[in-house]
Amino acid sequence: MASSNLYDVLIAGAGPAGLCAARAAARAGLRVAVFERSKEIGYPIHTSGGSWLAELRQLGVPEHFMHPIRTGKFLASAASASFSYDPPVSCILDIRGLYQFLAAQAAAAGAVIFPGAGITQAIIQNDKPIGLAVRQHGEFFAPLLIDATGVAGVLAQQMNLRGPITRYGLGAEYDLYWPAWPADTIALLFGNLAPQGYGWIFPHGESRVRIGIGVIHPDTKTEPRPLLDQLLARKEIAGYPIRHSSALEFHLGMIPATPPLAKTSAAGLLVVGDAGGLLSTLLGEGIRFAMDIGRLAGEVAVAAHRAGRFDAVFLQDFDQRWRAQYGKLFTWGYEINQRLARYDDAAWNDKINLLAQFPPEAIPALLKGELSAPILLALLWRFRQQFSTKMLQYLYKNIWKKA
């Protein structure tokens, strides 16, 4: 085999998880190749880009990729709640810009990136992956592979770590020119405003606004785009006229709505990002987790090379490390996601009226899934009569008892 096709780590997928894994491994001196099926990094866009300023800053994301948000609105047919922050705590990301920035950082560290290079399959020898078959480029070999192929989970499926996704969020989104919408305000839409799902309005600068609707399949068979078109047919949304808006882009995305995989590692393989269900299904938030857990995968790859071990036992350290930090959050997010998916319009009106009684400082902790935050603990106790018996049992076992 040609030496040019020999690497220390092969990464399938150039989203934030794959690129951060590549950057971490290449900075430590490993020879890394990244394969991306799309012809451009960061295209097409599959995510709305909502996230949190403090966490992104800790991950080293430059400020110019983050459009700050000062006001957040929760809207249902007969209820609303609004919260404002100074300074801002959340943001909408420049997705394409951020992904290309991460790719440039990985390349600067020494990683080689192949756009327009889809993976057909892993090359297996003695029940262990030893390389990748890549469209248009042939075969590449390395003792360690990283699956960052998103919902498809190409390598994870081939190595029997998972099957096809059985429950998933499907979102349709227009990127509008909509100067009437305030540039520092987001809105989350529920109930009849986004039937059988939820919606979002996310400005990201220069009068551009991402507006979308997501649904959970197979909980519903409804497709999101017709719902989104119905929403845009309104004369106004939340008091802001929409008739002079114009769509500039259309995005369609899918995320797992399942718990994380029971195992995200095997001999010669690590699974990151959506491929492993490593996201918060509470709001469908994945980018900051993908970046951090991708970095962790790169660090484990470095440790594996230094130890000369690529067996399943050694690579289990990856599972243990991400679970220690995010396991409870992902589990809680999935359980709440299942409950929210069953709410009807009346239930959403009740919950948003309840939410309106919360102080603003509690909302970020709630949306992040940080149930152990002191202010959120106090509020959950205060409003405990509003919860079901099952939810109270869960909160007591997992939160109050351990606080």
mmCIF file of C-alpha atoms in Angstrom:
data_model
loop_
_atom_site.group_PDB
_atom_site.id
_atom_site.type_symbol
_atom_site.label_atom_id
_atom_site.label_comp_id
_atom_site.label_asym_id
_atom_site.label_seq_id
_atom_site.Cartn_x
_atom_site.Cartn_y
_atom_site.Cartn_z
ATOM 1 C CA MET A 1 0.000 0.000 0.000
ATOM 2 C CA ALA A 2 1.175 3.557 -0.712
ATOM 3 C CA SER A 3 2.725 5.303 2.282
ATOM 4 C CA SER A 4 0.675 8.406 1.391
ATOM 5 C CA ASN A 5 -2.429 6.456 2.407
ATOM 6 C CA LEU A 6 -1.082 5.474 5.824
ATOM 7 C CA TYR A 7 -2.177 7.581 8.806
ATOM 8 C CA ASP A 8 -2.343 7.426 12.583
ATOM 9 C CA VAL A 9 -6.034 8.418 12.733
ATOM 10 C CA LEU A 10 -8.768 8.460 10.082
ATOM 11 C CA ILE A 11 -11.865 10.577 10.754
ATOM 12 C CA ALA A 12 -15.107 10.137 8.825
ATOM 13 C CA GLY A 13 -17.003 13.426 8.840
ATOM 14 C CA ALA A 14 -15.904 17.071 9.056
ATOM 15 C CA GLY A 15 -18.510 18.520 11.389
ATOM 16 C CA PRO A 16 -17.498 20.097 14.708
ATOM 17 C CA ALA A 17 -16.874 16.736 16.418
ATOM 18 C CA GLY A 18 -14.663 15.354 13.654
ATOM 19 C CA LEU A 19 -12.756 18.611 13.180
ATOM 20 C CA CYS A 20 -12.088 19.092 16.904
ATOM 21 C CA ALA A 21 -10.899 15.497 17.147
ATOM 22 C CA ALA A 22 -8.600 16.109 14.188
ATOM 23 C CA ARG A 23 -7.243 19.323 15.665
ATOM 24 C CA ALA A 24 -6.462 17.731 19.044
ATOM 25 C CA ALA A 25 -4.789 14.671 17.515
ATOM 26 C CA ALA A 26 -2.787 16.610 14.924
ATOM 27 C CA ARG A 27 -1.543 19.143 17.490
ATOM 28 C CA ALA A 28 0.007 16.224 19.384
ATOM 29 C CA GLY A 29 1.907 15.180 16.269
ATOM 30 C CA LEU A 30 -0.328 12.419 14.916
ATOM 31 C CA ARG A 31 -0.822 12.000 11.188
ATOM 32 C CA VAL A 32 -4.545 12.641 10.681
ATOM 33 C CA ALA A 33 -6.880 12.512 7.668
ATOM 34 C CA VAL A 34 -10.485 13.790 7.656
ATOM 35 C CA PHE A 35 -13.013 12.788 5.002
ATOM 36 C CA GLU A 36 -16.139 14.868 4.331
ATOM 37 C CA ARG A 37 -18.815 13.777 1.874
ATOM 38 C CA SER A 38 -19.970 17.363 1.129
ATOM 39 C CA LYS A 39 -17.992 19.452 -1.304
ATOM 40 C CA GLU A 40 -17.689 22.286 1.225
ATOM 41 C CA ILE A 41 -17.045 22.306 4.957
ATOM 42 C CA GLY A 42 -20.130 23.690 6.720
ATOM 43 C CA TYR A 43 -22.468 23.138 3.795
ATOM 44 C CA PRO A 44 -25.310 22.322 3.679
ATOM 45 C CA ILE A 45 -26.404 23.744 7.034
ATOM 46 C CA HIS A 46 -28.262 21.212 9.185
ATOM 47 C CA THR A 47 -28.586 23.137 12.465
ATOM 48 C CA SER A 48 -30.153 26.398 13.654
ATOM 49 C CA GLY A 49 -27.034 27.341 15.634
ATOM 50 C CA GLY A 50 -28.390 28.371 19.028
ATOM 51 C CA SER A 51 -25.876 28.071 21.868
ATOM 52 C CA TRP A 52 -24.379 29.682 24.986
ATOM 53 C CA LEU A 53 -21.704 32.361 25.082
ATOM 54 C CA ALA A 54 -19.766 31.248 28.174
ATOM 55 C CA GLU A 55 -19.428 27.635 27.058
ATOM 56 C CA LEU A 56 -18.399 28.595 23.537
ATOM 57 C CA ARG A 57 -15.792 31.020 24.847
ATOM 58 C CA GLN A 58 -14.348 28.224 26.989
ATOM 59 C CA LEU A 59 -14.078 26.158 23.817
ATOM 60 C CA GLY A 60 -12.144 28.946 22.108
ATOM 61 C CA VAL A 61 -14.805 30.089 19.638
ATOM 62 C CA PRO A 62 -13.969 33.620 18.415
ATOM 63 C CA GLU A 63 -16.511 36.320 19.238
ATOM 64 C CA HIS A 64 -17.238 37.219 15.623
ATOM 65 C CA PHE A 65 -18.871 33.830 15.043
ATOM 66 C CA MET A 66 -21.374 34.469 17.871
ATOM 67 C CA HIS A 67 -24.355 36.793 17.396
ATOM 68 C CA PRO A 68 -25.402 37.774 20.972
ATOM 69 C CA ILE A 69 -29.016 37.512 22.110
ATOM 70 C CA ARG A 70 -30.464 39.708 24.873
ATOM 71 C CA THR A 71 -34.108 38.609 24.940
ATOM 72 C CA GLY A 72 -35.718 35.190 24.709
ATOM 73 C CA LYS A 73 -39.443 34.608 24.230
ATOM 74 C CA PHE A 74 -41.506 31.446 24.758
ATOM 75 C CA LEU A 75 -44.715 31.657 22.759
ATOM 76 C CA ALA A 76 -47.833 29.484 22.627
ATOM 77 C CA SER A 77 -51.328 30.192 21.337
ATOM 78 C CA ALA A 78 -52.580 31.752 24.624
ATOM 79 C CA ALA A 79 -49.434 32.219 26.719
ATOM 80 C CA SER A 80 -46.051 33.884 26.556
ATOM 81 C CA ALA A 81 -42.976 34.367 28.699
ATOM 82 C CA SER A 82 -40.137 36.775 28.024
ATOM 83 C CA PHE A 83 -36.699 37.017 29.650
ATOM 84 C CA SER A 84 -33.970 39.588 29.058
ATOM 85 C CA TYR A 85 -30.271 39.558 29.900
ATOM 86 C CA ASP A 86 -27.604 42.233 30.142
ATOM 87 C CA PRO A 87 -24.986 41.145 29.365
ATOM 88 C CA PRO A 88 -26.273 38.497 26.932
ATOM 89 C CA VAL A 89 -25.854 34.816 27.848
ATOM 90 C CA SER A 90 -26.860 33.108 24.585
ATOM 91 C CA CYS A 91 -26.052 33.502 20.911
ATOM 92 C CA ILE A 92 -26.753 32.319 17.378
ATOM 93 C CA LEU A 93 -23.736 30.918 15.605
ATOM 94 C CA ASP A 94 -22.398 31.581 12.141
ATOM 95 C CA ILE A 95 -22.435 27.845 11.369
ATOM 96 C CA ARG A 96 -20.592 27.853 8.078
ATOM 97 C CA GLY A 97 -17.990 30.309 9.325
ATOM 98 C CA LEU A 98 -17.368 28.378 12.546
ATOM 99 C CA TYR A 99 -17.022 25.003 10.813
ATOM 100 C CA GLN A 100 -14.567 26.415 8.279
ATOM 101 C CA PHE A 101 -12.629 28.040 11.112
ATOM 102 C CA LEU A 102 -12.365 24.663 12.859
ATOM 103 C CA ALA A 103 -11.271 23.069 9.590
ATOM 104 C CA ALA A 104 -8.570 25.708 9.140
ATOM 105 C CA GLN A 105 -7.359 25.099 12.695
ATOM 106 C CA ALA A 106 -7.202 21.350 12.091
ATOM 107 C CA ALA A 107 -5.308 21.928 8.855
ATOM 108 C CA ALA A 108 -2.909 24.338 10.570
ATOM 109 C CA ALA A 109 -2.199 21.625 13.147
ATOM 110 C CA GLY A 110 -1.283 19.240 10.326
ATOM 111 C CA ALA A 111 -4.484 17.342 9.566
ATOM 112 C CA VAL A 112 -5.272 16.618 5.905
ATOM 113 C CA ILE A 113 -8.910 17.277 4.929
ATOM 114 C CA PHE A 114 -10.602 15.686 1.915
ATOM 115 C CA PRO A 115 -13.906 17.428 0.945
ATOM 116 C CA GLY A 116 -16.184 15.646 -1.515
ATOM 117 C CA ALA A 117 -14.912 12.327 -0.150
ATOM 118 C CA GLY A 118 -17.743 10.150 1.138
ATOM 119 C CA ILE A 119 -17.021 6.997 3.107
ATOM 120 C CA THR A 120 -18.349 3.767 1.602
ATOM 121 C CA GLN A 121 -17.294 1.461 4.448
ATOM 122 C CA ALA A 122 -14.640 0.567 6.972
ATOM 123 C CA ILE A 123 -12.017 -1.960 5.926
ATOM 124 C CA ILE A 124 -12.133 -4.850 8.400
ATOM 125 C CA GLN A 125 -9.412 -7.325 9.309
ATOM 126 C CA ASN A 126 -9.805 -9.892 12.094
ATOM 127 C CA ASP A 127 -13.058 -8.208 13.204
ATOM 128 C CA LYS A 128 -11.252 -4.892 13.693
ATOM 129 C CA PRO A 129 -11.430 -1.782 11.462
ATOM 130 C CA ILE A 130 -8.060 -0.976 9.909
ATOM 131 C CA GLY A 131 -8.999 1.594 7.280
ATOM 132 C CA LEU A 132 -11.607 3.352 5.170
ATOM 133 C CA ALA A 133 -12.762 2.952 1.598
ATOM 134 C CA VAL A 134 -13.299 6.481 0.253
ATOM 135 C CA ARG A 135 -15.150 7.503 -2.902
ATOM 136 C CA GLN A 136 -12.899 9.053 -5.528
ATOM 137 C CA HIS A 137 -9.808 8.495 -3.383
ATOM 138 C CA GLY A 138 -9.381 4.767 -2.782
ATOM 139 C CA GLU A 139 -8.344 3.098 0.474
ATOM 140 C CA PHE A 140 -6.716 4.636 3.546
ATOM 141 C CA PHE A 141 -5.331 2.840 6.579
ATOM 142 C CA ALA A 142 -4.818 3.633 10.280
ATOM 143 C CA PRO A 143 -4.979 1.733 13.578
ATOM 144 C CA LEU A 144 -7.730 4.058 14.875
ATOM 145 C CA LEU A 145 -10.883 5.379 13.196
ATOM 146 C CA ILE A 146 -13.301 8.040 14.443
ATOM 147 C CA ASP A 147 -16.926 8.006 13.286
ATOM 148 C CA ALA A 148 -18.219 11.577 12.988
ATOM 149 C CA THR A 149 -20.699 10.843 10.193
ATOM 150 C CA GLY A 150 -23.695 12.329 11.984
ATOM 151 C CA VAL A 151 -27.085 10.643 12.096
ATOM 152 C CA ALA A 152 -25.935 8.060 9.531
ATOM 153 C CA GLY A 153 -23.349 6.612 11.953
ATOM 154 C CA VAL A 154 -21.767 4.726 9.056
ATOM 155 C CA LEU A 155 -18.912 3.102 10.961
ATOM 156 C CA ALA A 156 -20.857 2.593 14.195
ATOM 157 C CA GLN A 157 -23.505 0.671 12.267
ATOM 158 C CA GLN A 158 -20.941 -1.420 10.414
ATOM 159 C CA MET A 159 -19.274 -2.373 13.703
ATOM 160 C CA ASN A 160 -22.653 -3.218 15.281
ATOM 161 C CA LEU A 161 -22.539 -0.495 17.924
ATOM 162 C CA ARG A 162 -25.934 0.724 16.729
ATOM 163 C CA GLY A 163 -28.635 0.228 14.137
ATOM 164 C CA PRO A 164 -30.535 2.825 12.129
ATOM 165 C CA ILE A 165 -31.959 5.716 14.147
ATOM 166 C CA THR A 166 -35.501 4.793 15.191
ATOM 167 C CA ARG A 167 -36.566 8.150 16.669
ATOM 168 C CA TYR A 168 -35.306 11.435 15.342
ATOM 169 C CA GLY A 169 -36.003 15.130 15.124
ATOM 170 C CA LEU A 170 -36.603 16.469 11.616
ATOM 171 C CA GLY A 171 -36.353 20.218 11.140
ATOM 172 C CA ALA A 172 -37.110 22.547 8.238
ATOM 173 C CA GLU A 173 -35.795 26.113 8.305
ATOM 174 C CA TYR A 174 -35.744 29.191 6.118
ATOM 175 C CA ASP A 175 -33.019 31.790 6.439
ATOM 176 C CA LEU A 176 -35.016 34.966 5.831
ATOM 177 C CA TYR A 177 -34.281 38.568 5.133
ATOM 178 C CA TRP A 178 -36.675 39.896 7.794
ATOM 179 C CA PRO A 179 -35.773 43.439 8.925
ATOM 180 C CA ALA A 180 -38.902 43.743 11.100
ATOM 181 C CA TRP A 181 -37.676 41.121 13.578
ATOM 182 C CA PRO A 182 -35.456 42.549 16.392
ATOM 183 C CA ALA A 183 -31.830 41.520 15.935
ATOM 184 C CA ASP A 184 -31.259 40.688 19.616
ATOM 185 C CA THR A 185 -34.392 38.585 20.286
ATOM 186 C CA ILE A 186 -35.089 34.890 19.813
ATOM 187 C CA ALA A 187 -38.415 33.112 20.120
ATOM 188 C CA LEU A 188 -39.350 29.487 20.732
ATOM 189 C CA LEU A 189 -42.790 28.506 19.441
ATOM 190 C CA PHE A 190 -45.048 25.800 20.875
ATOM 191 C CA GLY A 191 -48.564 24.425 20.650
ATOM 192 C CA ASN A 192 -50.667 25.616 17.711
ATOM 193 C CA LEU A 193 -47.897 27.956 16.591
ATOM 194 C CA ALA A 194 -45.842 24.861 15.764
ATOM 195 C CA PRO A 195 -48.297 21.938 15.872
ATOM 196 C CA GLN A 196 -46.877 18.478 16.637
ATOM 197 C CA GLY A 197 -43.443 19.962 17.205
ATOM 198 C CA TYR A 198 -41.765 23.207 18.163
ATOM 199 C CA GLY A 199 -40.501 26.229 16.285
ATOM 200 C CA TRP A 200 -37.752 28.805 16.537
ATOM 201 C CA ILE A 201 -36.930 32.310 15.365
ATOM 202 C CA PHE A 202 -33.188 32.970 15.539
ATOM 203 C CA PRO A 203 -31.721 36.250 14.207
ATOM 204 C CA HIS A 204 -28.045 36.145 13.286
ATOM 205 C CA GLY A 205 -27.253 39.664 12.077
ATOM 206 C CA GLU A 206 -27.768 41.963 9.083
ATOM 207 C CA SER A 207 -31.567 41.476 9.148
ATOM 208 C CA ARG A 208 -31.131 37.736 8.625
ATOM 209 C CA VAL A 209 -33.369 35.421 10.650
ATOM 210 C CA ARG A 210 -33.524 31.635 10.786
ATOM 211 C CA ILE A 211 -37.115 30.499 11.281
ATOM 212 C CA GLY A 212 -37.911 26.828 11.496
ATOM 213 C CA ILE A 213 -40.113 24.043 12.780
ATOM 214 C CA GLY A 214 -39.013 20.649 14.056
ATOM 215 C CA VAL A 215 -41.061 17.492 14.598
ATOM 216 C CA ILE A 216 -40.251 14.115 16.131
ATOM 217 C CA HIS A 217 -40.597 11.026 13.935
ATOM 218 C CA PRO A 218 -42.180 8.525 14.343
ATOM 219 C CA ASP A 219 -44.105 10.259 17.190
ATOM 220 C CA THR A 220 -45.814 12.091 14.336
ATOM 221 C CA LYS A 221 -45.878 11.473 10.597
ATOM 222 C CA THR A 222 -46.249 15.179 9.869
ATOM 223 C CA GLU A 223 -43.513 16.755 7.753
ATOM 224 C CA PRO A 224 -42.066 20.046 9.030
ATOM 225 C CA ARG A 225 -41.905 22.064 5.813
ATOM 226 C CA PRO A 226 -45.696 22.373 5.277
ATOM 227 C CA LEU A 227 -46.021 23.475 8.912
ATOM 228 C CA LEU A 228 -43.297 26.049 8.369
ATOM 229 C CA ASP A 229 -44.981 27.361 5.221
ATOM 230 C CA GLN A 230 -48.239 27.714 7.178
ATOM 231 C CA LEU A 231 -46.408 29.701 9.838
ATOM 232 C CA LEU A 232 -44.911 32.033 7.238
ATOM 233 C CA ALA A 233 -48.344 32.561 5.697
ATOM 234 C CA ARG A 234 -49.349 34.545 8.783
ATOM 235 C CA LYS A 235 -49.412 38.337 8.580
ATOM 236 C CA GLU A 236 -47.318 38.605 11.717
ATOM 237 C CA ILE A 237 -45.566 36.542 14.363
ATOM 238 C CA ALA A 238 -45.399 37.826 17.956
ATOM 239 C CA GLY A 239 -46.498 41.245 16.699
ATOM 240 C CA TYR A 240 -43.795 41.586 14.046
ATOM 241 C CA PRO A 241 -45.043 41.795 10.432
ATOM 242 C CA ILE A 242 -43.676 39.063 8.197
ATOM 243 C CA ARG A 243 -45.179 40.050 4.855
ATOM 244 C CA HIS A 244 -42.033 41.889 3.688
ATOM 245 C CA SER A 245 -39.667 39.027 4.507
ATOM 246 C CA SER A 246 -37.990 36.918 1.838
ATOM 247 C CA ALA A 247 -36.324 33.512 2.043
ATOM 248 C CA LEU A 248 -32.655 33.425 1.027
ATOM 249 C CA GLU A 249 -31.835 29.835 2.016
ATOM 250 C CA PHE A 250 -33.658 26.629 2.936
ATOM 251 C CA HIS A 251 -32.169 24.128 5.407
ATOM 252 C CA LEU A 252 -33.275 20.626 6.328
ATOM 253 C CA GLY A 253 -31.720 18.769 9.260
ATOM 254 C CA MET A 254 -32.072 15.606 11.288
ATOM 255 C CA ILE A 255 -30.855 14.780 14.791
ATOM 256 C CA PRO A 256 -31.210 11.661 16.937
ATOM 257 C CA ALA A 257 -33.998 11.811 19.523
ATOM 258 C CA THR A 258 -32.696 8.785 21.392
ATOM 259 C CA PRO A 259 -30.366 8.216 24.343
ATOM 260 C CA PRO A 260 -26.611 8.031 23.665
ATOM 261 C CA LEU A 261 -25.255 4.707 22.468
ATOM 262 C CA ALA A 262 -24.573 2.135 25.173
ATOM 263 C CA LYS A 263 -21.018 1.965 23.771
ATOM 264 C CA THR A 264 -19.250 4.647 21.762
ATOM 265 C CA SER A 265 -15.978 2.773 21.485
ATOM 266 C CA ALA A 266 -14.768 -0.573 20.170
ATOM 267 C CA ALA A 267 -11.445 -2.003 19.084
ATOM 268 C CA GLY A 268 -9.976 0.558 16.686
ATOM 269 C CA LEU A 269 -13.017 2.855 16.754
ATOM 270 C CA LEU A 270 -14.432 5.897 18.578
ATOM 271 C CA VAL A 271 -17.881 7.350 17.850
ATOM 272 C CA VAL A 272 -18.555 11.069 18.347
ATOM 273 C CA GLY A 273 -21.300 13.649 17.817
ATOM 274 C CA ASP A 274 -24.692 12.702 16.413
ATOM 275 C CA ALA A 275 -23.306 9.348 15.270
ATOM 276 C CA GLY A 276 -23.259 8.349 18.945
ATOM 277 C CA GLY A 277 -26.320 10.339 20.034
ATOM 278 C CA LEU A 278 -24.030 12.636 22.018
ATOM 279 C CA LEU A 279 -26.258 15.689 22.246
ATOM 280 C CA SER A 280 -28.938 17.175 24.454
ATOM 281 C CA THR A 281 -32.314 16.192 23.020
ATOM 282 C CA LEU A 282 -33.972 18.698 25.366
ATOM 283 C CA LEU A 283 -33.539 21.441 22.741
ATOM 284 C CA GLY A 284 -31.682 19.494 20.094
ATOM 285 C CA GLU A 285 -28.440 21.231 21.110
ATOM 286 C CA GLY A 286 -25.310 19.533 19.849
ATOM 287 C CA ILE A 287 -22.532 21.850 18.662
ATOM 288 C CA ARG A 288 -20.806 22.645 21.959
ATOM 289 C CA PHE A 289 -21.010 18.989 23.028
ATOM 290 C CA ALA A 290 -19.672 17.876 19.649
ATOM 291 C CA MET A 291 -16.694 20.217 19.950
ATOM 292 C CA ASP A 292 -15.821 19.191 23.486
ATOM 293 C CA ILE A 293 -16.354 15.451 23.071
ATOM 294 C CA GLY A 294 -14.580 15.574 19.705
ATOM 295 C CA ARG A 295 -11.579 17.134 21.440
ATOM 296 C CA LEU A 296 -11.762 14.366 24.025
ATOM 297 C CA ALA A 297 -11.740 11.723 21.262
ATOM 298 C CA GLY A 298 -8.616 13.320 19.820
ATOM 299 C CA GLU A 299 -6.927 13.207 23.218
ATOM 300 C CA VAL A 300 -7.841 9.533 23.657
ATOM 301 C CA ALA A 301 -6.412 8.857 20.190
ATOM 302 C CA VAL A 302 -3.132 10.444 21.279
ATOM 303 C CA ALA A 303 -3.072 8.360 24.471
ATOM 304 C CA ALA A 304 -3.769 5.195 22.457
ATOM 305 C CA HIS A 305 -0.823 5.866 20.151
ATOM 306 C CA ARG A 306 1.515 6.621 23.024
ATOM 307 C CA ALA A 307 0.487 3.370 24.727
ATOM 308 C CA GLY A 308 0.445 1.418 21.465
ATOM 309 C CA ARG A 309 -3.025 0.132 22.362
ATOM 310 C CA PHE A 310 -6.112 0.258 20.185
ATOM 311 C CA ASP A 311 -8.076 -2.526 21.882
ATOM 312 C CA ALA A 312 -11.630 -2.118 23.160
ATOM 313 C CA VAL A 313 -10.589 -2.138 26.823
ATOM 314 C CA PHE A 314 -8.144 0.746 26.446
ATOM 315 C CA LEU A 315 -10.523 2.831 24.319
ATOM 316 C CA GLN A 316 -13.314 2.506 26.894
ATOM 317 C CA ASP A 317 -11.660 5.458 28.597
ATOM 318 C CA PHE A 318 -13.393 7.611 25.988
ATOM 319 C CA ASP A 319 -16.851 6.391 27.119
ATOM 320 C CA GLN A 320 -16.006 6.852 30.763
ATOM 321 C CA ARG A 321 -14.742 10.385 30.321
ATOM 322 C CA TRP A 322 -17.630 11.824 28.310
ATOM 323 C CA ARG A 323 -20.216 10.058 30.498
ATOM 324 C CA ALA A 324 -18.675 11.520 33.647
ATOM 325 C CA GLN A 325 -19.214 15.016 32.289
ATOM 326 C CA TYR A 326 -22.370 14.771 30.182
ATOM 327 C CA GLY A 327 -24.059 11.426 30.853
ATOM 328 C CA LYS A 328 -26.680 12.695 33.311
ATOM 329 C CA LEU A 329 -27.428 15.748 31.206
ATOM 330 C CA PHE A 330 -28.042 13.647 28.075
ATOM 331 C CA THR A 331 -30.230 11.191 29.989
ATOM 332 C CA TRP A 332 -32.316 13.939 31.563
ATOM 333 C CA GLY A 333 -32.687 15.721 28.218
ATOM 334 C CA TYR A 334 -34.008 12.575 26.551
ATOM 335 C CA GLU A 335 -36.530 11.893 29.303
ATOM 336 C CA ILE A 336 -37.854 15.448 29.184
ATOM 337 C CA ASN A 337 -37.926 15.368 25.378
ATOM 338 C CA GLN A 338 -40.264 12.370 25.524
ATOM 339 C CA ARG A 339 -42.602 14.227 27.879
ATOM 340 C CA LEU A 340 -42.620 17.454 25.879
ATOM 341 C CA ALA A 341 -43.425 15.575 22.682
ATOM 342 C CA ARG A 342 -46.780 14.562 24.201
ATOM 343 C CA TYR A 343 -47.907 18.079 25.146
ATOM 344 C CA ASP A 344 -50.961 19.505 23.381
ATOM 345 C CA ASP A 345 -51.801 23.174 22.963
ATOM 346 C CA ALA A 346 -53.482 23.441 26.366
ATOM 347 C CA ALA A 347 -50.519 21.831 28.111
ATOM 348 C CA TRP A 348 -48.096 24.246 26.452
ATOM 349 C CA ASN A 349 -50.200 27.223 27.522
ATOM 350 C CA ASP A 350 -50.131 25.940 31.114
ATOM 351 C CA LYS A 351 -46.381 25.272 31.124
ATOM 352 C CA ILE A 352 -45.450 28.617 29.601
ATOM 353 C CA ASN A 353 -47.655 30.457 32.085
ATOM 354 C CA LEU A 354 -45.770 28.572 34.799
ATOM 355 C CA LEU A 355 -42.439 29.401 33.169
ATOM 356 C CA ALA A 356 -43.320 33.096 33.194
ATOM 357 C CA GLN A 357 -43.084 32.986 37.009
ATOM 358 C CA PHE A 358 -39.413 31.925 36.912
ATOM 359 C CA PRO A 359 -36.706 34.555 37.445
ATOM 360 C CA PRO A 360 -34.578 35.199 34.333
ATOM 361 C CA GLU A 361 -31.415 33.780 35.909
ATOM 362 C CA ALA A 362 -33.058 30.331 36.189
ATOM 363 C CA ILE A 363 -33.887 29.978 32.491
ATOM 364 C CA PRO A 364 -30.373 29.312 31.111
ATOM 365 C CA ALA A 365 -29.798 26.576 33.703
ATOM 366 C CA LEU A 366 -33.169 25.040 32.826
ATOM 367 C CA LEU A 367 -32.516 25.048 29.068
ATOM 368 C CA LYS A 368 -28.990 23.709 29.497
ATOM 369 C CA GLY A 369 -30.294 20.867 31.651
ATOM 370 C CA GLU A 370 -28.249 21.946 34.672
ATOM 371 C CA LEU A 371 -30.745 20.711 37.245
ATOM 372 C CA SER A 372 -28.237 20.857 40.067
ATOM 373 C CA ALA A 373 -27.860 24.654 39.778
ATOM 374 C CA PRO A 374 -28.881 26.085 43.205
ATOM 375 C CA ILE A 375 -31.443 28.549 41.865
ATOM 376 C CA LEU A 376 -33.056 25.843 39.752
ATOM 377 C CA LEU A 377 -33.158 23.413 42.661
ATOM 378 C CA ALA A 378 -35.010 25.997 44.739
ATOM 379 C CA LEU A 379 -37.479 26.690 41.951
ATOM 380 C CA LEU A 380 -38.142 23.022 41.267
ATOM 381 C CA TRP A 381 -38.941 22.553 44.936
ATOM 382 C CA ARG A 382 -41.176 25.628 44.956
ATOM 383 C CA PHE A 383 -43.190 24.394 41.972
ATOM 384 C CA ARG A 384 -43.102 20.695 42.867
ATOM 385 C CA GLN A 385 -46.909 20.479 43.040
ATOM 386 C CA GLN A 386 -46.984 21.154 39.293
ATOM 387 C CA PHE A 387 -45.020 17.963 38.486
ATOM 388 C CA SER A 388 -46.258 14.426 37.977
ATOM 389 C CA THR A 389 -45.441 11.736 40.539
ATOM 390 C CA LYS A 390 -43.031 10.124 38.093
ATOM 391 C CA MET A 391 -41.195 13.398 37.546
ATOM 392 C CA LEU A 392 -41.005 14.077 41.300
ATOM 393 C CA GLN A 393 -39.525 10.604 41.851
ATOM 394 C CA TYR A 394 -36.941 11.253 39.144
ATOM 395 C CA LEU A 395 -36.020 14.677 40.550
ATOM 396 C CA TYR A 396 -35.724 13.313 44.087
ATOM 397 C CA LYS A 397 -33.587 10.329 43.079
ATOM 398 C CA ASN A 398 -31.303 12.181 40.694
ATOM 399 C CA ILE A 399 -31.224 15.755 41.967
ATOM 400 C CA TRP A 400 -32.493 16.597 45.458
ATOM 401 C CA LYS A 401 -31.118 13.455 47.140
ATOM 402 C CA LYS A 402 -27.643 14.187 45.780
ATOM 403 C CA ALA A 403 -27.662 17.956 46.293
#
